[in-house]
mmCIF file of C-alpha atoms and ligand atoms in Angstrom:
data_model
loop_
_atom_site.group_PDB
_atom_site.id
_atom_site.type_symbol
_atom_site.label_atom_id
_atom_site.label_comp_id
_atom_site.label_asym_id
_atom_site.label_seq_id
_atom_site.Cartn_x
_atom_site.Cartn_y
_atom_site.Cartn_z
ATOM 1 C CA MET A 15 30.969 -1.876 -44.788
ATOM 2 C CA LYS A 16 33.786 -3.620 -42.909
ATOM 3 C CA PHE A 17 34.938 -2.938 -39.374
ATOM 4 C CA ALA A 18 36.749 -5.139 -36.902
ATOM 5 C CA PRO A 19 34.448 -6.947 -34.394
ATOM 6 C CA GLU A 20 36.076 -4.949 -31.596
ATOM 7 C CA ILE A 21 35.009 -1.680 -33.205
ATOM 8 C CA GLN A 22 31.507 -3.059 -33.744
ATOM 9 C CA ARG A 23 31.391 -3.976 -30.036
ATOM 10 C CA ASN A 24 32.259 -0.401 -29.095
ATOM 11 C CA LEU A 25 29.469 0.820 -31.334
ATOM 12 C CA LEU A 26 27.060 -1.628 -29.680
ATOM 13 C CA HIS A 27 28.154 -0.481 -26.210
ATOM 14 C CA MET A 28 27.547 3.137 -27.144
ATOM 15 C CA ALA A 29 24.136 2.339 -28.662
ATOM 16 C CA ILE A 30 23.097 0.415 -25.532
ATOM 17 C CA ILE A 31 24.053 3.105 -22.991
ATOM 18 C CA ARG A 32 22.387 5.708 -25.162
ATOM 19 C CA ARG A 33 19.145 3.710 -25.112
ATOM 20 C CA GLN A 34 19.438 3.279 -21.337
ATOM 21 C CA LEU A 35 19.938 7.008 -20.970
ATOM 22 C CA GLU A 36 16.881 7.676 -23.088
ATOM 23 C CA ALA A 37 14.873 5.145 -21.058
ATOM 24 C CA GLY A 38 15.601 7.138 -17.896
ATOM 25 C CA GLY A 39 17.822 4.594 -16.145
ATOM 26 C CA ALA A 40 16.884 1.815 -13.763
ATOM 27 C CA GLU A 41 15.256 2.193 -10.327
ATOM 28 C CA ILE A 42 17.581 1.567 -7.410
ATOM 29 C CA ILE A 43 17.022 1.696 -3.622
ATOM 30 C CA THR A 44 19.118 4.553 -2.303
ATOM 31 C CA PRO A 45 20.071 5.046 1.394
ATOM 32 C CA GLU A 46 17.689 8.018 1.394
ATOM 33 C CA GLN A 47 14.860 5.810 0.152
ATOM 34 C CA ALA A 48 15.634 3.223 2.853
ATOM 35 C CA GLU A 49 15.546 5.971 5.508
ATOM 36 C CA LEU A 50 12.211 7.224 4.187
ATOM 37 C CA ASP A 51 10.767 3.690 4.111
ATOM 38 C CA GLU A 52 11.746 3.244 7.781
ATOM 39 C CA LEU A 53 10.041 6.534 8.748
ATOM 40 C CA LEU A 54 6.918 5.628 6.775
ATOM 41 C CA GLU A 55 6.738 2.340 8.683
ATOM 42 C CA GLN A 56 7.033 4.224 12.013
ATOM 43 C CA GLN A 57 4.347 6.627 10.818
ATOM 44 C CA ARG A 58 2.026 3.746 10.000
ATOM 45 C CA ARG A 59 2.508 2.187 13.454
ATOM 46 C CA LEU A 60 2.043 5.510 15.252
ATOM 47 C CA ARG A 61 -1.123 6.247 13.268
ATOM 48 C CA ASP A 62 -2.546 2.883 14.368
ATOM 49 C CA ALA A 63 -1.618 3.634 17.988
ATOM 50 C CA ALA A 64 -3.147 7.126 17.759
ATOM 51 C CA ALA A 65 -6.348 5.631 16.341
ATOM 52 C CA SER A 66 -6.500 3.143 19.231
ATOM 53 C CA ALA A 67 -5.928 5.974 21.717
ATOM 54 C CA ALA A 68 -8.756 7.970 20.138
ATOM 55 C CA MET A 69 -11.024 4.941 20.365
ATOM 56 C CA ALA A 70 -10.155 4.446 24.056
ATOM 57 C CA VAL A 71 -11.133 8.087 24.738
ATOM 58 C CA GLU A 72 -14.439 7.564 22.919
ATOM 59 C CA ASP A 73 -15.182 4.370 24.842
ATOM 60 C CA MET A 74 -14.543 6.138 28.141
ATOM 61 C CA GLU A 75 -16.794 9.039 27.117
ATOM 62 C CA THR A 76 -19.561 6.536 26.388
ATOM 63 C CA GLU A 77 -18.962 4.947 29.805
ATOM 64 C CA ILE A 78 -19.228 8.344 31.548
ATOM 65 C CA LEU A 79 -22.515 9.080 29.744
ATOM 66 C CA ARG A 80 -23.855 5.699 30.865
ATOM 67 C CA ILE A 81 -22.911 6.368 34.510
ATOM 68 C CA GLN A 82 -24.535 9.805 34.359
ATOM 69 C CA ALA A 83 -27.748 8.379 32.851
ATOM 70 C CA ASP A 84 -27.893 5.726 35.599
ATOM 71 C CA GLU A 85 -27.363 8.399 38.225
ATOM 72 C CA ARG A 86 -30.240 10.510 36.862
ATOM 73 C CA LYS A 87 -32.563 7.501 36.943
ATOM 74 C CA LEU A 88 -31.641 6.759 40.578
ATOM 75 C CA ARG A 89 -32.135 10.373 41.648
ATOM 76 C CA ARG A 90 -35.588 10.280 40.084
ATOM 77 C CA ARG A 91 -36.274 7.092 42.044
ATOM 78 C CA VAL A 92 -35.234 8.789 45.288
ATOM 79 C CA ALA A 93 -37.546 11.749 44.532
ATOM 80 C CA ASP A 94 -40.432 9.371 43.715
ATOM 81 C CA ASP A 95 -39.875 7.439 46.967
ATOM 82 C CA ARG A 96 -39.960 10.674 48.977
ATOM 83 C CA GLU A 97 -43.141 11.826 47.344
ATOM 84 C CA ALA A 98 -44.779 8.441 48.034
ATOM 85 C CA LEU A 99 -43.572 8.627 51.644
ATOM 86 C CA ARG A 100 -45.322 11.961 52.086
ATOM 87 C CA ALA A 101 -48.534 10.444 50.723
ATOM 88 C CA THR A 102 -48.737 7.343 52.925
ATOM 89 C CA SER A 103 -48.830 6.575 56.611
ATOM 90 C CA ASP A 104 -49.034 2.799 56.165
ATOM 91 C CA PRO A 105 -46.042 1.442 58.194
ATOM 92 C CA GLU A 106 -45.309 -1.460 55.837
ATOM 93 C CA LYS A 107 -45.389 0.684 52.709
ATOM 94 C CA ARG A 108 -43.255 3.324 54.461
ATOM 95 C CA ARG A 109 -40.671 0.700 55.433
ATOM 96 C CA ASP A 110 -40.436 -0.561 51.802
ATOM 97 C CA LEU A 111 -40.151 2.997 50.453
ATOM 98 C CA GLU A 112 -37.484 3.941 52.996
ATOM 99 C CA HIS A 113 -35.546 0.802 52.146
ATOM 100 C CA ASP A 114 -35.784 1.567 48.426
ATOM 101 C CA GLU A 115 -34.646 5.164 48.979
ATOM 102 C CA TYR A 116 -31.682 3.919 51.012
ATOM 103 C CA SER A 117 -30.573 1.402 48.397
ATOM 104 C CA ALA A 118 -30.976 3.977 45.568
ATOM 105 C CA LYS A 119 -28.843 6.460 47.528
ATOM 106 C CA SER A 120 -26.134 3.918 48.194
ATOM 107 C CA ARG A 121 -26.129 2.964 44.502
ATOM 108 C CA ILE A 122 -25.764 6.695 43.659
ATOM 109 C CA ALA A 123 -22.760 6.890 45.996
ATOM 110 C CA ASP A 124 -21.184 3.938 44.152
ATOM 111 C CA LEU A 125 -21.872 5.594 40.806
ATOM 112 C CA LEU A 126 -20.292 8.859 41.954
ATOM 113 C CA SER A 127 -17.086 7.086 42.875
ATOM 114 C CA GLU A 128 -17.163 5.225 39.513
ATOM 115 C CA LEU A 129 -17.631 8.579 37.826
ATOM 116 C CA ALA A 130 -14.676 10.131 39.672
ATOM 117 C CA GLU A 131 -12.527 7.201 38.573
ATOM 118 C CA ALA A 132 -13.755 7.460 34.975
ATOM 119 C CA HIS A 133 -12.893 11.161 34.934
ATOM 120 C CA ASN A 134 -9.378 10.402 36.100
ATOM 121 C CA GLU A 135 -9.031 7.733 33.443
ATOM 122 C CA ILE A 136 -10.348 9.861 30.629
ATOM 123 C CA HIS A 137 -7.905 12.577 31.619
ATOM 124 C CA ALA A 138 -5.028 10.102 31.261
ATOM 125 C CA LEU A 139 -6.454 8.724 27.999
ATOM 126 C CA ARG A 140 -6.847 12.199 26.546
ATOM 127 C CA SER A 141 -3.293 13.178 27.375
ATOM 128 C CA ASN A 142 -2.091 9.877 25.880
ATOM 129 C CA HIS A 143 -4.079 10.716 22.747
ATOM 130 C CA ASP A 144 -2.636 14.263 22.632
ATOM 131 C CA ASN A 145 0.819 12.798 23.093
ATOM 132 C CA HIS A 146 0.324 10.495 20.102
ATOM 133 C CA GLY A 147 -0.887 13.461 18.084
ATOM 134 C CA ALA A 148 2.224 15.484 18.952
ATOM 135 C CA ARG A 149 4.540 12.572 18.133
ATOM 136 C CA LEU A 150 2.701 12.050 14.856
ATOM 137 C CA ASP A 151 3.108 15.754 13.959
ATOM 138 C CA GLU A 152 6.826 15.423 14.690
ATOM 139 C CA LEU A 153 7.089 12.271 12.593
ATOM 140 C CA ASN A 154 5.132 13.804 9.707
ATOM 141 C CA LYS A 155 7.714 16.599 9.594
ATOM 142 C CA LYS A 156 10.525 14.031 9.508
ATOM 143 C CA VAL A 157 8.760 12.181 6.682
ATOM 144 C CA ASP A 158 8.493 15.449 4.719
ATOM 145 C CA LEU A 159 12.201 16.145 5.194
ATOM 146 C CA ALA A 160 13.178 12.584 4.305
ATOM 147 C CA THR A 161 10.989 12.710 1.193
ATOM 148 C CA ARG A 162 12.719 15.885 0.081
ATOM 149 C CA ALA A 163 16.141 14.391 0.835
ATOM 150 C CA ARG A 164 15.246 11.289 -1.170
ATOM 151 C CA ASP A 165 14.070 13.354 -4.135
ATOM 152 C CA ALA A 166 17.119 15.630 -4.008
ATOM 153 C CA ALA A 167 19.499 12.664 -3.849
ATOM 154 C CA ALA A 168 17.710 10.904 -6.683
ATOM 155 C CA GLU A 169 17.863 14.096 -8.724
ATOM 156 C CA SER A 170 21.591 14.652 -8.165
ATOM 157 C CA ARG A 171 22.415 10.992 -8.806
ATOM 158 C CA HIS A 172 20.323 11.101 -11.930
ATOM 159 C CA HIS A 173 22.274 14.127 -13.161
ATOM 160 C CA LEU A 174 25.573 12.581 -12.163
ATOM 161 C CA SER A 175 24.955 9.323 -13.952
ATOM 162 C CA GLU A 176 23.403 11.106 -16.892
ATOM 163 C CA GLU A 177 26.516 13.270 -17.184
ATOM 164 C CA ASN A 178 28.730 10.198 -16.964
ATOM 165 C CA ILE A 179 26.743 8.394 -19.632
ATOM 166 C CA ILE A 180 26.812 11.395 -21.927
ATOM 167 C CA GLU A 181 30.587 11.647 -21.415
ATOM 168 C CA ASP A 182 30.966 7.948 -22.229
ATOM 169 C CA ILE A 183 28.876 8.311 -25.372
ATOM 170 C CA GLU A 184 30.964 11.276 -26.514
ATOM 171 C CA ARG A 185 34.219 9.445 -25.770
ATOM 172 C CA ILE A 186 33.164 6.343 -27.740
ATOM 173 C CA ARG A 187 31.905 8.447 -30.633
ATOM 174 C CA GLY A 188 35.313 10.119 -30.741
ATOM 175 C CA GLU A 189 36.952 6.691 -31.092
ATOM 176 C CA LEU A 190 34.634 5.285 -33.776
ATOM 177 C CA PRO A 191 35.449 5.538 -37.515
ATOM 178 C CA GLU A 192 33.592 8.315 -39.329
ATOM 179 C CA GLU A 193 31.937 5.993 -41.855
ATOM 180 C CA LEU A 194 30.532 3.725 -39.137
ATOM 181 C CA LEU A 195 29.220 6.715 -37.176
ATOM 182 C CA GLU A 196 27.454 8.054 -40.233
ATOM 183 C CA ALA A 197 25.799 4.686 -40.839
ATOM 184 C CA TYR A 198 24.828 4.502 -37.156
ATOM 185 C CA ASP A 199 23.390 8.033 -37.152
ATOM 186 C CA ALA A 200 21.405 7.298 -40.320
ATOM 187 C CA ALA A 201 20.009 4.088 -38.820
ATOM 188 C CA TYR A 202 19.239 5.924 -35.577
ATOM 189 C CA LYS A 203 17.351 8.571 -37.517
ATOM 190 C CA GLU A 204 15.453 5.856 -39.345
ATOM 191 C CA TYR A 205 14.261 3.731 -36.438
ATOM 192 C CA GLY A 206 15.527 5.325 -33.219
ATOM 193 C CA VAL A 207 17.963 2.560 -32.219
ATOM 194 C CA GLY A 208 21.002 2.825 -34.503
ATOM 195 C CA ALA A 209 22.795 -0.379 -33.562
ATOM 196 C CA ALA A 210 21.722 -3.536 -31.740
ATOM 197 C CA PHE A 211 22.836 -7.045 -30.933
ATOM 198 C CA PHE A 212 21.885 -9.830 -33.319
ATOM 199 C CA ASN A 213 21.411 -13.105 -31.465
ATOM 200 C CA GLY A 214 21.327 -15.156 -34.657
ATOM 201 C CA ARG A 215 17.519 -15.092 -34.874
ATOM 202 C CA SER A 216 15.981 -11.704 -34.154
ATOM 203 C CA CYS A 217 16.960 -8.041 -34.346
ATOM 204 C CA GLY A 218 17.730 -6.391 -30.974
ATOM 205 C CA GLY A 219 16.330 -3.110 -32.310
ATOM 206 C CA CYS A 220 12.858 -3.983 -33.595
ATOM 207 C CA HIS A 221 12.786 -7.473 -31.980
ATOM 208 C CA MET A 222 11.464 -8.967 -35.215
ATOM 209 C CA MET A 223 12.343 -12.564 -35.937
ATOM 210 C CA LEU A 224 14.249 -12.406 -39.211
ATOM 211 C CA PRO A 225 13.201 -14.603 -42.148
ATOM 212 C CA ALA A 226 15.255 -17.806 -42.373
ATOM 213 C CA ASN A 227 17.222 -16.767 -45.452
ATOM 214 C CA ASP A 228 18.205 -13.412 -43.897
ATOM 215 C CA ARG A 229 19.241 -15.146 -40.675
ATOM 216 C CA THR A 230 21.494 -17.547 -42.565
ATOM 217 C CA ARG A 231 22.907 -14.835 -44.767
ATOM 218 C CA ILE A 232 23.781 -12.561 -41.822
ATOM 219 C CA ARG A 233 25.212 -15.418 -39.775
ATOM 220 C CA ASN A 234 27.485 -16.349 -42.671
ATOM 221 C CA LEU A 235 28.823 -12.843 -43.330
ATOM 222 C CA PRO A 236 32.532 -12.351 -42.598
ATOM 223 C CA GLU A 237 32.854 -11.260 -38.950
ATOM 224 C CA ASP A 238 34.145 -7.806 -39.905
ATOM 225 C CA GLU A 239 31.150 -7.124 -42.146
ATOM 226 C CA VAL A 240 28.547 -4.858 -40.514
ATOM 227 C CA ALA A 241 25.043 -6.298 -41.022
ATOM 228 C CA GLU A 242 21.792 -4.431 -41.167
ATOM 229 C CA CYS A 243 18.264 -5.428 -40.110
ATOM 230 C CA PRO A 244 16.129 -5.908 -43.264
ATOM 231 C CA ASN A 245 13.123 -4.745 -41.253
ATOM 232 C CA CYS A 246 14.251 -1.598 -39.379
ATOM 233 C CA ALA A 247 17.676 -0.840 -40.905
ATOM 234 C CA THR A 248 19.346 -0.978 -37.477
ATOM 235 C CA LEU A 249 23.017 -2.013 -37.666
ATOM 236 C CA LEU A 250 23.345 -5.549 -36.332
ATOM 237 C CA VAL A 251 26.357 -6.459 -34.222
ATOM 238 C CA ARG A 252 26.891 -10.179 -33.944
ATOM 239 C CA THR A 253 29.368 -10.232 -31.053
ATOM 240 C CA SER A 254 27.752 -9.455 -27.729
ATOM 241 C CA LEU A 255 29.490 -7.223 -25.156
ATOM 242 C CA GLN A 256 30.194 -10.274 -23.001
ATOM 243 C CA ASN A 257 32.333 -11.959 -25.697
HETATM 244 ZN ZN1 ZN B 29 15.247 -4.586 -36.811
#
């Protein structure tokens, strides 16, 4: 079967884009994907910040519980001192007990002001935490929208390029000689490739290294002779698309 190298190149081009189409096309970073990636990065940072804010609230709650426990202990000490005071008339013991009661009370006063401060702080920390939560909710919605936009864009681009490729395939088929097309279709039916580049050593369809005598034979065929892989029957085109 003889066809000019130029015609064989067209056949190879068609076979290659058809295989690309069947492979689902290559992954590319779209503007929508870039936008989504940016939002996901913001989401990650905000989640970290929200987790830190939650931890700060927890720490302050622990601090408040500690202050309250200390206060209870001191109030018990005051009550114990008073009871002991009622039970003794010894001046020295009374002086010690009164001193202890006084210092416990002044420590309680300190604790109460610490507690007031801690309550103010936890209020601020809680509203900071709530604020992070609200911003995160907002951002999660944006991520959802951006994900949908990315998917929709990918879908429409996929259809667009698919349509273009199918159009190209049809156009090239319309230009190829009938006999060559029939041979291509038969080879495609046989192995699923149809036509592939022969690099002088192996078949671009089945990727088998050809036996030495086949390699030499195919290399020495006249350039308008269409070769065939002895292994998978794919038509072998010896001029690459770049030539
Ligand atoms: Zn092959």
